[in-house]
Coordinates of C-alpha atoms in Angstrom, one line a residue:
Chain A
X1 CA 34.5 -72.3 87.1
X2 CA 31.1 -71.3 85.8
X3 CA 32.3 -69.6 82.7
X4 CA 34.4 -73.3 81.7
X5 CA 32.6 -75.8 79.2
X6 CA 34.7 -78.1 81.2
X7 CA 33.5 -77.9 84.8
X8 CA 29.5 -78.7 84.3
X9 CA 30.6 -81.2 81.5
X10 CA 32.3 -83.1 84.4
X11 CA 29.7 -82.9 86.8
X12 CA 27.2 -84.1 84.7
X13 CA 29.0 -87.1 82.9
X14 CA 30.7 -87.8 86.4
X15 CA 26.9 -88.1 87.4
X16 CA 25.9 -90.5 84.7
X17 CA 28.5 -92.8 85.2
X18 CA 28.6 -93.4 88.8
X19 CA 24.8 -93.8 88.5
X20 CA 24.8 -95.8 85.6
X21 CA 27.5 -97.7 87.0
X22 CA 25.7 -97.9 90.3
X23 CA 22.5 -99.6 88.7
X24 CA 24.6 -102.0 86.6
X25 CA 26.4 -103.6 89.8
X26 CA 23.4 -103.7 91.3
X27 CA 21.5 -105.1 88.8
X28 CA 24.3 -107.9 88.3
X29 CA 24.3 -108.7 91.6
X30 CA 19.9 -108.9 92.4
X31 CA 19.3 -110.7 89.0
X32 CA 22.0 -113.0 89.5
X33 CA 19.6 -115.9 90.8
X34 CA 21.8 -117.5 92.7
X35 CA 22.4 -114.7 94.9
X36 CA 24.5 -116.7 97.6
X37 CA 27.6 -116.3 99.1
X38 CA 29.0 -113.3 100.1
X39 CA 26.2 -111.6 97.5
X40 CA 23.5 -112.1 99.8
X41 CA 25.3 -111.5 103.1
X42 CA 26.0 -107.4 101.5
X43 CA 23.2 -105.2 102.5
X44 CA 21.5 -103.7 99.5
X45 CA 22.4 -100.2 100.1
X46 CA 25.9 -101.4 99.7
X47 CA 25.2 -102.6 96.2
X48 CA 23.3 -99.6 95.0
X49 CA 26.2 -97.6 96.3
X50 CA 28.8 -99.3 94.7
X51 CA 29.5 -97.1 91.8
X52 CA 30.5 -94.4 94.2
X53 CA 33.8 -94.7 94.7
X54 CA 34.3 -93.6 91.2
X55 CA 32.2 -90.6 92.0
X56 CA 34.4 -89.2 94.8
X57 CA 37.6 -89.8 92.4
X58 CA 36.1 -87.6 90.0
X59 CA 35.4 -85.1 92.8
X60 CA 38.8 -85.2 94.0
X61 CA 39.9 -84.3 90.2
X62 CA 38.0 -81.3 89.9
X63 CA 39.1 -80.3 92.9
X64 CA 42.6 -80.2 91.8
X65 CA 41.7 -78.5 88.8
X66 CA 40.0 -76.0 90.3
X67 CA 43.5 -75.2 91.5
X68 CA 45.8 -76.1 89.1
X69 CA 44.3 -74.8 85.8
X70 CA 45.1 -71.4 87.3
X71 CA 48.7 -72.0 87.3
X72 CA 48.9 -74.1 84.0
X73 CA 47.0 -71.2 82.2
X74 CA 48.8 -68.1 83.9
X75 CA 45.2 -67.2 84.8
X76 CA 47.0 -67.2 88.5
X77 CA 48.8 -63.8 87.8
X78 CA 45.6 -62.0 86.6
X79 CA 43.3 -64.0 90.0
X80 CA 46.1 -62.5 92.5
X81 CA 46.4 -58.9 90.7
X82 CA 42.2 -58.8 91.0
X83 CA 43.0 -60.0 94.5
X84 CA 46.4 -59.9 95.7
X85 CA 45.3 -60.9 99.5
X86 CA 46.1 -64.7 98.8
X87 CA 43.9 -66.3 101.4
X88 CA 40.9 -64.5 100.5
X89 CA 41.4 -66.0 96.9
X90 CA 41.8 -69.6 98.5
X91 CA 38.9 -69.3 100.8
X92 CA 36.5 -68.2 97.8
X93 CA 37.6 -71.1 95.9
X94 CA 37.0 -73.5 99.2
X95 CA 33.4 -71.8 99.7
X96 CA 32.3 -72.2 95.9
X97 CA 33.7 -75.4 95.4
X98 CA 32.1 -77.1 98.9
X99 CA 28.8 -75.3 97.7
X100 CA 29.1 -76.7 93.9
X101 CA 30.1 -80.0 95.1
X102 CA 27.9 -80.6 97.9
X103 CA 24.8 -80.1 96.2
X104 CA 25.6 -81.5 93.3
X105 CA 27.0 -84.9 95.5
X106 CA 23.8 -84.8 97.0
X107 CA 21.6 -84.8 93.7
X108 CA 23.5 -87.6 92.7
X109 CA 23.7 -89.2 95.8
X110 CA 19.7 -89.6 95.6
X111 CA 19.5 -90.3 92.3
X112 CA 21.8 -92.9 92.5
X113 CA 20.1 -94.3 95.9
X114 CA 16.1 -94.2 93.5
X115 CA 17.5 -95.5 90.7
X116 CA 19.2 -98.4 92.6
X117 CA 16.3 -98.9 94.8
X118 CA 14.0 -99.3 91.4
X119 CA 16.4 -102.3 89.9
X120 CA 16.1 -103.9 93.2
X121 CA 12.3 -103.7 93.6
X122 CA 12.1 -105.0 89.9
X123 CA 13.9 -108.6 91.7
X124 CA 11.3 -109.2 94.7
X125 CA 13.0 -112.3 95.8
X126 CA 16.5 -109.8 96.7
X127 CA 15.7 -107.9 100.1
X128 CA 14.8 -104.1 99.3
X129 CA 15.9 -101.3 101.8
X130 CA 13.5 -98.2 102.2
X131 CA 14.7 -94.7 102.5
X132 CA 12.9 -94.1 105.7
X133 CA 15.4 -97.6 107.1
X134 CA 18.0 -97.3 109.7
X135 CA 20.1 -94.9 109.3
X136 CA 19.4 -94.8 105.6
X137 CA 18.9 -90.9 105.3
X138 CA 22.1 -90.3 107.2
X139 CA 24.2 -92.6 104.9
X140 CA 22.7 -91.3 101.6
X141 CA 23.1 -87.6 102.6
X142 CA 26.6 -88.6 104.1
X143 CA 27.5 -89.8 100.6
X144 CA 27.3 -86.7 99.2
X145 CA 29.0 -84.5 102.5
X146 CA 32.3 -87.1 101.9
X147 CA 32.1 -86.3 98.9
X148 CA 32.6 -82.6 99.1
X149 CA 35.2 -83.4 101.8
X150 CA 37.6 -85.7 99.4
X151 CA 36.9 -82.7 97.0
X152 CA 38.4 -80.6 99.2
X153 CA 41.4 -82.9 99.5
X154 CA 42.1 -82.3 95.7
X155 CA 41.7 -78.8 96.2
X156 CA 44.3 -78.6 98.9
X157 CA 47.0 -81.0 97.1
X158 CA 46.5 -78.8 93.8
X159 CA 47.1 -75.4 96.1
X160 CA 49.9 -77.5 97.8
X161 CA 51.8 -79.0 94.3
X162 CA 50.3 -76.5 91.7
X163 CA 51.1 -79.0 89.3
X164 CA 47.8 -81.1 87.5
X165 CA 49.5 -84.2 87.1
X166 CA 51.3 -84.5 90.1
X167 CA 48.1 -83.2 92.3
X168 CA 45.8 -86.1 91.0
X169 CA 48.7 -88.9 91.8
X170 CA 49.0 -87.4 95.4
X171 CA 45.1 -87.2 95.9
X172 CA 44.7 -90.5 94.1
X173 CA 47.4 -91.8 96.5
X174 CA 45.2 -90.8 99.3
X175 CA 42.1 -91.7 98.7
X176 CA 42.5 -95.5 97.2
X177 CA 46.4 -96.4 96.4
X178 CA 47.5 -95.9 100.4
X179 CA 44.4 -97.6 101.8
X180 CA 45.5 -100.6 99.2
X181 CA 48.7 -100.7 100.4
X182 CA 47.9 -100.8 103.8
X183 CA 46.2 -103.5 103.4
X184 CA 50.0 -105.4 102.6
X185 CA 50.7 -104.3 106.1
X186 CA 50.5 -107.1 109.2
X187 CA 46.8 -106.8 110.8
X188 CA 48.4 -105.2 113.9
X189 CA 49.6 -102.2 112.0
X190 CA 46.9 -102.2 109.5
X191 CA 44.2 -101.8 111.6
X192 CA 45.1 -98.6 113.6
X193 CA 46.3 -96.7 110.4
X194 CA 43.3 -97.7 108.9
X195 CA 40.8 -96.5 111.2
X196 CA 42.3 -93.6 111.4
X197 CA 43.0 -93.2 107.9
X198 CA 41.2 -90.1 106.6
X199 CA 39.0 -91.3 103.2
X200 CA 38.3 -94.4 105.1
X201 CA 37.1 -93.2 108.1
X202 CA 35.2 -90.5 106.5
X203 CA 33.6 -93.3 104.3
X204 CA 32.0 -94.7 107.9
X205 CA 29.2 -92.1 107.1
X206 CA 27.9 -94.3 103.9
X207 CA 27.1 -97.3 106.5
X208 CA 24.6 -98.5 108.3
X209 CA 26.1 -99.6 111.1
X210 CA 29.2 -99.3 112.4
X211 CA 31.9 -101.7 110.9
X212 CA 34.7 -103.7 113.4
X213 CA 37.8 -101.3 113.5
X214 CA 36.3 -98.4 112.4
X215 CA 35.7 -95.2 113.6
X216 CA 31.5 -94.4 114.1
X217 CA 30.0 -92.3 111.5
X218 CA 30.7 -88.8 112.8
X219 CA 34.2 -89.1 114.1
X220 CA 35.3 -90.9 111.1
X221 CA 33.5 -87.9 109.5
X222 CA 35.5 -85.3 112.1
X223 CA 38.8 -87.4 111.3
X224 CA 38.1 -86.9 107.7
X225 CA 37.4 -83.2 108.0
X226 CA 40.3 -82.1 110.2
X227 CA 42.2 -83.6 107.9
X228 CA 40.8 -81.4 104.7
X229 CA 41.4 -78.5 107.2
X230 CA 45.0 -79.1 107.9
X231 CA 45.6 -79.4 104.2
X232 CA 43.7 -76.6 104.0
X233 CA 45.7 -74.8 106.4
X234 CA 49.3 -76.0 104.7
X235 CA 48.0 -75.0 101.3
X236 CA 47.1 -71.5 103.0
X237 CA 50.6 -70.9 104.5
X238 CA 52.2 -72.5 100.7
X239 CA 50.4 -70.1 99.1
X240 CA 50.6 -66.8 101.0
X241 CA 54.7 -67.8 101.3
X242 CA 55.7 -68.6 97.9
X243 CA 55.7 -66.0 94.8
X244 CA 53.1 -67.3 92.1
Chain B
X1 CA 53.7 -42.8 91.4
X2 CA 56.0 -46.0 91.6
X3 CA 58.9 -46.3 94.1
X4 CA 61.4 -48.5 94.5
X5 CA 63.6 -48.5 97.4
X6 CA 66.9 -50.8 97.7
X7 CA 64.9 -53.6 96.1
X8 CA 66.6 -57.1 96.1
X9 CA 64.9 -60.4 94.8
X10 CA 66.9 -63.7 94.7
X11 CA 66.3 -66.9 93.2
X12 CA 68.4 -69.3 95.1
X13 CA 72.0 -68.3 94.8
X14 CA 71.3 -66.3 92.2
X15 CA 70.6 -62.4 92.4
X16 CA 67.6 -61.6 90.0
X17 CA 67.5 -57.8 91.1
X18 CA 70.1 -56.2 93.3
X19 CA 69.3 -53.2 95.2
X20 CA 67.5 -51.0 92.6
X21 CA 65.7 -48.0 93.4
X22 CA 63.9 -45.9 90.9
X23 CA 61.0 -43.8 91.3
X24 CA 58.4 -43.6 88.1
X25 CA 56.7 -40.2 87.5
X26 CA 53.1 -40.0 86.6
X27 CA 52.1 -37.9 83.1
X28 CA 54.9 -39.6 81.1
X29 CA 55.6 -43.0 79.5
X30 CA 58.4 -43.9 81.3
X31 CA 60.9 -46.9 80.0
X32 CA 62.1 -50.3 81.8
X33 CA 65.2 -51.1 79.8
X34 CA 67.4 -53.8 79.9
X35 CA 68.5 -57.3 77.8
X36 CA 67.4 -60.2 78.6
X37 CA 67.4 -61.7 81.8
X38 CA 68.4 -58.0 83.3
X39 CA 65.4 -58.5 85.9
X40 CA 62.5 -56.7 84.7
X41 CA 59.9 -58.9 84.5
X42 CA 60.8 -60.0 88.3
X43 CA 60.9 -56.3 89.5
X44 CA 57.4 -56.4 87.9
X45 CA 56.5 -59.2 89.6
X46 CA 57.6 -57.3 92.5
X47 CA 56.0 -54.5 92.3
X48 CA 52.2 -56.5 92.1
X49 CA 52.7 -58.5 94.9
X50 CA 53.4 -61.8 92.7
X51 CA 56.8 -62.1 94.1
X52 CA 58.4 -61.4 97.6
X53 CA 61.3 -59.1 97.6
X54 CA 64.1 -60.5 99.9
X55 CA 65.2 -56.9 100.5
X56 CA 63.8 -53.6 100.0
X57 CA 60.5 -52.3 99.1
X58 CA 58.3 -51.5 96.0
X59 CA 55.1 -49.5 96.7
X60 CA 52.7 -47.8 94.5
X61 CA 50.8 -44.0 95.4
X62 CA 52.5 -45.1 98.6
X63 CA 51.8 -48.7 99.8
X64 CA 52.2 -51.9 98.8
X65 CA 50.2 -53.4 96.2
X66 CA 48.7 -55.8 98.2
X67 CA 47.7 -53.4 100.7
X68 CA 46.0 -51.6 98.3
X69 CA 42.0 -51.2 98.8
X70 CA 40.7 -51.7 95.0
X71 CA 44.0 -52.4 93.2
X72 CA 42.4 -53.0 89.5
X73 CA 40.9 -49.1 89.9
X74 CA 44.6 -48.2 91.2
X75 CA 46.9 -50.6 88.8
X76 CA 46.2 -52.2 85.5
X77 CA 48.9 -54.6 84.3
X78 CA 49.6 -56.7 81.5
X79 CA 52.2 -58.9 82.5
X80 CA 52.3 -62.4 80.4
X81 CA 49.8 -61.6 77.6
X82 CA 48.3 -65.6 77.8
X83 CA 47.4 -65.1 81.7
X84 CA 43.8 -66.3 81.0
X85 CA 42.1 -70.2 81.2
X86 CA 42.2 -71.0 76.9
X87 CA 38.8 -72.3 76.9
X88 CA 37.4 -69.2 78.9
X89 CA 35.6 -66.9 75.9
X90 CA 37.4 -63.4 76.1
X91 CA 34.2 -62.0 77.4
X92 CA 33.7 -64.0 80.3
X93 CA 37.5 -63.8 80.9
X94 CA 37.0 -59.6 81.5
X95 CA 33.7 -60.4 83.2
X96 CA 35.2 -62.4 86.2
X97 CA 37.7 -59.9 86.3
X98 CA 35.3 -57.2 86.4
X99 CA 33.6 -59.0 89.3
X100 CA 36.8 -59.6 91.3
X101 CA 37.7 -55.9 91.2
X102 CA 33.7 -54.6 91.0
X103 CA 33.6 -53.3 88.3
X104 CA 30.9 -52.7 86.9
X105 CA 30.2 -55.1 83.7
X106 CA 29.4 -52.7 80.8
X107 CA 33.1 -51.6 81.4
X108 CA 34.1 -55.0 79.8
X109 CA 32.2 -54.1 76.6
X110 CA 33.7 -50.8 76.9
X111 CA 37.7 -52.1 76.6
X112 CA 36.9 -54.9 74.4
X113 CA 35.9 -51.9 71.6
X114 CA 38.7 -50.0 73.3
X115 CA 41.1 -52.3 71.9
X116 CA 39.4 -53.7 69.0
X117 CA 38.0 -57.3 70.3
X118 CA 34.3 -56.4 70.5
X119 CA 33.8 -59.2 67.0
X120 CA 35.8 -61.9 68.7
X121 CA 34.9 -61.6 72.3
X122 CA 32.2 -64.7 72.2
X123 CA 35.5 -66.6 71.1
X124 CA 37.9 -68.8 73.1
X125 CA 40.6 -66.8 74.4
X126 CA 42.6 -70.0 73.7
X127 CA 42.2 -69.7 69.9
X128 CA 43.9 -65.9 70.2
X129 CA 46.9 -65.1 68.1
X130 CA 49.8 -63.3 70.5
X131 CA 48.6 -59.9 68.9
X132 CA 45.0 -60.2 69.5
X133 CA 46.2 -62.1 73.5
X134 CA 48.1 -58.7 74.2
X135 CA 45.3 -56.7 73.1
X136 CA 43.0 -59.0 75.8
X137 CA 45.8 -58.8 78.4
X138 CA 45.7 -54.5 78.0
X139 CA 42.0 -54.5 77.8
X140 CA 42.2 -56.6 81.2
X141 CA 44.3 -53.4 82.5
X142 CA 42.6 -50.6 81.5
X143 CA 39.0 -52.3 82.8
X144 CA 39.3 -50.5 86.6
X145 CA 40.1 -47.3 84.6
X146 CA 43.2 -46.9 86.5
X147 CA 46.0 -44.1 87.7
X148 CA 49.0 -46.4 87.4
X149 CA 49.8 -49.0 84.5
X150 CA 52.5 -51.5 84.2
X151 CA 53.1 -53.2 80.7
X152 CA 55.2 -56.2 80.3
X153 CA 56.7 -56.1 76.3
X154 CA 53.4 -55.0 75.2
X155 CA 54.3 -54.6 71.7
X156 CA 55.6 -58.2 71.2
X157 CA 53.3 -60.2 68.9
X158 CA 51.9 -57.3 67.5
X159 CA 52.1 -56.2 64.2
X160 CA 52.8 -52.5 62.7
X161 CA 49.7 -51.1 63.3
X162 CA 48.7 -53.1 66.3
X163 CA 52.3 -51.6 67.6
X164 CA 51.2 -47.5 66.5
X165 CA 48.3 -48.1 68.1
X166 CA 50.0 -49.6 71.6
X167 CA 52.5 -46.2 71.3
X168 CA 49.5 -43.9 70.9
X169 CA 47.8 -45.7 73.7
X170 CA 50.6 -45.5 75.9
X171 CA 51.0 -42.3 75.0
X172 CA 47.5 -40.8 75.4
X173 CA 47.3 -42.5 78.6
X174 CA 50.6 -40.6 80.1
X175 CA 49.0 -37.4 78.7
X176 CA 45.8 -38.2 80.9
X177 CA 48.4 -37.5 83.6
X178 CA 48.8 -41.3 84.9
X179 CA 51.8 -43.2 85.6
X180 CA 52.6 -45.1 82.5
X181 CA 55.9 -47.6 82.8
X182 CA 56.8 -49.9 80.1
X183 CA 59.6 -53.0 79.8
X184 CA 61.3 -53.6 76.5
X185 CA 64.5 -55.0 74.9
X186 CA 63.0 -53.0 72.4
X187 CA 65.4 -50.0 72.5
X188 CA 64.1 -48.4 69.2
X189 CA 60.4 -49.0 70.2
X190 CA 60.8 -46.8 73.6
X191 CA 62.9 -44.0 71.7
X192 CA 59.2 -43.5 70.0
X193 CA 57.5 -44.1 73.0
X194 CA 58.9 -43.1 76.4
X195 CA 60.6 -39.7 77.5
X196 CA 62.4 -41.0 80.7
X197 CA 63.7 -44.7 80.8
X198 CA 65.3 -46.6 83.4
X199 CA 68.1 -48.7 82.5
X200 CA 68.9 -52.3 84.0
X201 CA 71.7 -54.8 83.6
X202 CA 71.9 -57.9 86.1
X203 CA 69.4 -56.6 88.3
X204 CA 71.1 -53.2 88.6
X205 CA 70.4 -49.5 88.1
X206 CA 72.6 -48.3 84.9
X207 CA 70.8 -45.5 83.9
X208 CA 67.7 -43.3 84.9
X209 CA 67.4 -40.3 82.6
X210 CA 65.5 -39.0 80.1
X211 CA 65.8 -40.2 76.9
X212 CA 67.1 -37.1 74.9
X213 CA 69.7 -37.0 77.9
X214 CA 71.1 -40.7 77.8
X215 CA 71.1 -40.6 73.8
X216 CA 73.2 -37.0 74.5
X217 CA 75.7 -38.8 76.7
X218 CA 76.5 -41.6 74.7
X219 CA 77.0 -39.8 71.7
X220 CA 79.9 -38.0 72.3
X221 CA 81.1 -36.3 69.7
X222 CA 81.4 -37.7 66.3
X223 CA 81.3 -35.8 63.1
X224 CA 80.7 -37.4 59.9
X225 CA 82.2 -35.5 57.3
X226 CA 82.9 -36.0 53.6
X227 CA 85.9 -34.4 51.5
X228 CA 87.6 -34.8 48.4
X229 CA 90.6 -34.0 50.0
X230 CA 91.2 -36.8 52.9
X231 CA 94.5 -36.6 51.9
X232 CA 94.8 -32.9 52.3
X233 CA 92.5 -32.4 55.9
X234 CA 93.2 -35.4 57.6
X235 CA 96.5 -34.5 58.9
X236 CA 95.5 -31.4 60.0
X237 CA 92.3 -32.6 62.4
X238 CA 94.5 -35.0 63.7
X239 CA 97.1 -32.3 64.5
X240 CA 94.1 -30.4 66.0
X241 CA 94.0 -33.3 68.8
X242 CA 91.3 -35.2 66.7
X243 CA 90.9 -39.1 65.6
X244 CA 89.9 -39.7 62.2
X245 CA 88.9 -42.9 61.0
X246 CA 87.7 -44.0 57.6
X247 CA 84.0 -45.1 57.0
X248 CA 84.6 -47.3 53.8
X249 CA 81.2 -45.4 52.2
X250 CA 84.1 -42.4 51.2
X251 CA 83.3 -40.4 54.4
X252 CA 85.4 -39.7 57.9
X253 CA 84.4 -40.4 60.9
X254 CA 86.2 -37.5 63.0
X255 CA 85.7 -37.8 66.9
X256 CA 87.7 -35.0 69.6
X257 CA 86.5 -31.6 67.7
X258 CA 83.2 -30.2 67.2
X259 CA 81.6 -30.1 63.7
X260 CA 82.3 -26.2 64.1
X261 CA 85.8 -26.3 64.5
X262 CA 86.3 -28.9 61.5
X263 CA 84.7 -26.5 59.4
X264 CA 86.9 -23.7 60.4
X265 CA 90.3 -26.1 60.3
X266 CA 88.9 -27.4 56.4
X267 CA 88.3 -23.5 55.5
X268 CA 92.0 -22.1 56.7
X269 CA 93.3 -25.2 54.3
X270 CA 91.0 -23.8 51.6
X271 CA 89.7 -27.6 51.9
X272 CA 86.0 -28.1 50.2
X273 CA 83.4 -29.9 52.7
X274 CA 80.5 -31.6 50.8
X275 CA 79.2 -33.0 54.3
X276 CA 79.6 -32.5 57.7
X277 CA 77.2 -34.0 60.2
X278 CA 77.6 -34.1 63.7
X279 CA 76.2 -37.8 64.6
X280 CA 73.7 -38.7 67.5
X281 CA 73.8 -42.3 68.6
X282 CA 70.8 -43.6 68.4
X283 CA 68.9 -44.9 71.7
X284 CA 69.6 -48.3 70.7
X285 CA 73.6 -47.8 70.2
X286 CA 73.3 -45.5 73.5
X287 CA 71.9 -48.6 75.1
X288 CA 74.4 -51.3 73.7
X289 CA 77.0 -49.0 74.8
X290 CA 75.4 -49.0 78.4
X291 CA 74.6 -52.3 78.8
X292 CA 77.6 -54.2 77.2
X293 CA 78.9 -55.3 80.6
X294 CA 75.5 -56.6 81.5
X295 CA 74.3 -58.7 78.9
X296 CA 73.0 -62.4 80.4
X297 CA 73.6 -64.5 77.8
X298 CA 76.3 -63.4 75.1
X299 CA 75.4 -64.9 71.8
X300 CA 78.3 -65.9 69.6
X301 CA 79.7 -63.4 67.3
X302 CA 76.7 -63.3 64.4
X303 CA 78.2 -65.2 61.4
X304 CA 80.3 -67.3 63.1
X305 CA 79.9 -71.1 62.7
X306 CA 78.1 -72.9 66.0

């Protein structure tokens, strides 16, 4: 991973999108001066997080790749000869990538959240929130620890599928296609799946308080992450099983 | 040393390999022979742990490859030349090998002049030609400096001299007393190379000899003899229990005598011989011979219209 041209050109222009994308929304939304509607009844951290989304995608991408690349290049045959016990090959990917991811999640988690915060103290009228607020901390330093976790997710689709393309459409599926889809279901069903429903209830961490049919913060957060480890685990057994 | 017991490897309904066992002795080059689709690169595969066999085992010095505790200072392999990411420089490709077998990294430096890629190792591995990929892919199995070493058609891609050199390497590396097996189709390429070859058709053992002895068996015994008097000594080897067939060139092919008892039969008919040549089959027509039961694919005969 450190060796690729590819893999810190993607964390850095990943950065500078969500960020810039980020202070954009939220500068839309605070100089827009009549902020009514359902504008003013979002809490600011919302808006200054709002490019995220588009962060964790790219996440979930690279983790794929981290997978994938080895078996659309071959390199797989030259990893497994280096180190033919499989799993400890799959657990050194999982340990790098989660480091990788989750500190670099985390820069851009507080960059985004300054950067935001300094577009919306340029518009005193628009109500500021302060990094020291309620639960502000947690759901900027959450951002970045769901982030590693949908990562993850792409990791364990790529070991499952092996193939790029069809890796990124399943871990795509997962994180935003599903959860729309859902939404087409009647409110009786929806609201069950949904609370339960991995990306989303791991995204509980980024809020302030907790939302109607939702999990809290942490066990959307466990929901999330004993969902990454069953993957995890599947992607261990395909692995070890199947001949590369 | 390499052992294969009763190996078996199927794909589906399909039997790559079928029960093969074969041992491969360290201090020679010793051949993996078969056409295409015979099973070699999957008994390879086999052999490194990258595919389970359904039956049988494959170990190397005595266990499995994947219970080996260092296997890049046990095995080096080459198997597809291209197994490297293309944008990884050749360089970094060795290094993060290195580091997954610890190794330590002025090794890398050391193979890359080893096989002549010390001036393009900064470069993109993805911008190799095949030649200069195999050289990478041998380099990558020679970095743990090891005992045993499998090569996958090493020579493909390569061009004359980049194929002398691969011989002599193969070579020089058998005389340093390790275990050196090579695959080909290349028949003519392994009568220069190996001394012992094994011989596969459709995933089973045809022959495991050494060279000199397979190329002896399939011979038989055909004389190639030249006369101006066909007319004269043909009846007379054929009364002698031989068959005699003409060569269109103006020479007779005479099979069932020895080139010994020709001559004696051509001087009691006061016959004069301007050529008699008792004919070895080459490795290559030893190994069509062998393996004309077992080809995969059958091609069309060459010329005709598809």
């Amino acid at each position: 991973m450190r060796t690729l041209r590819s893999t810190p050109i993607t964390l850095v222009v990943t950065a500078f999108i969500v960020i810039g994308l980020s202070a954009l929304i939220t500068l839309a939304v605070v100089s827009n001066p009549g902020h009514s509607g359902s504008d003013a009844r979002r809490h600011p951290l919302t808006i200054i997080q709002s490019g995220w989304g588009l962060g964790l995608l790219a996440f979930e991408v690279l983790g794929v790749l981290v997978v994938t690349n080895e078996y659309s290049s071959g390199m797989i045959s030259a990893t497994l000869l280096a180190t033919p016990k499989r799993l400890r090959v799959l657990l050194a990917k999982v340990l790098v990538f989660t480091l990788v991811v989750f500190v670099v999640a985390e820069v851009m988690s507080f960059a985004n959240f300054f950067v935001g915060h300094a577009v919306v103290s340029a518009y005193p009228p628009f109500p500021n929130v302060a990094l020291n607020g309620h639960n502000v901390l947690r759901a900027v330093i959450g951002q970045g620890l769901d982030a590693a976790l949908v990562g993850l997710i792409g990791l364990a689709i790529g070991a499952i599928l092996r193939h790029t393309a069809g890796a990124i459409t399943a871990s795509v599926a997962v994180l935003f296609v599903l959860p729309l889809v859902l939404m087409a279901l009647p409110t009786s069903w929806e609201q069950p799946v949904e609370e339960y429903w991995p990306t989303e209830a791991g995204s509980q961490l980024e809020q302030l308080t907790r939302q109607p049919h939702a999990l809290t913060a942490w066990w959307g957060t466990g929901d999330l992450a004993l969902f990454v480890l069953v993957l995890l685990v599947l992607a261990g057994f395909a692995l070890v099983k199947r001949d590369a | 040393m390499i052992e294969v017991r009763h190996l078996t490897k199927r794909f589906g309904a399909k039997v790559a390999v079928d029960d093969l066992s074969f041992e491969v002795q360290p201090g020679m080059v010793t051949g993996f022979l078969g056409p295409n689709g015979a099973g070699k690169t999957t008994t390879l595969r086999v052999m490194l742990g990258l595919a389970r066999a359904n039956k049988g085992t494959a170990t190397i010095n005595g266990t499995s490859y994947q219970q080996l505790r260092a296997p890049m200072r046990e095995v080096g392999a080459l198997l597809d030349a291209k197994s490297y990411h293309p944008g990884r420089k050749a360089r970094n490709h060795l290094l993060a090998l290195a580091q997954a077998g610890r190794i330590p990294r002025k090794r890398v430096d050391e193979v890359l002049e080893f096989v002549g890629l010390s001036e393009v190792a900064n470069r993109k591995a993805g911008t190799f030609s095949l030649g200069m990929a195999q050289r990478l892919g041998i380099a990558a199995a020679l970095l743990g400096d090891p005992g045993v070493l499998l090569f996958d058609e090493p020579v493909n891609g390569l061009d004359p001299e980049g194929i002398l050199w691969a011989r002599t390497l193969m070579q020089s590396l058998a005389a340093q007393g390790r275990t050196v097996f090579v695959s080909s189709h290349l028949m003519s390429e392994m009568a220069l190379t190996a001394s012992h070859v094994v011989v596969i058709g459709r995933g089973h053992l045809i022959a495991d000899s050494s060279v000199e002895d397979l190329v002896k068996k399939s011979s038989g015994s055909v004389v190639r003899l030249r006369t101006p008097k066909d007319e004269l000594l043909t009846p007379r080897l054929v009364a002698a229990g031989a068959t005699v067939q003409a060569n269109g060139d103006g020479a007779l092919m005479v099979s069932g005598l020895e080139a010994s008892a020709i001559g004696d039969i051509a001087l009691a008919a006061g016959v004069p011989v301007h050529e008699l040549a008792p004919q070895e089959a080459s490795l290559e027509e030893a190994f069509m011979e062998l393996t004309r039961d077992d080809v995969e694919f059958h091609a069309q005969q060459a010329g005709a219209r598809p």
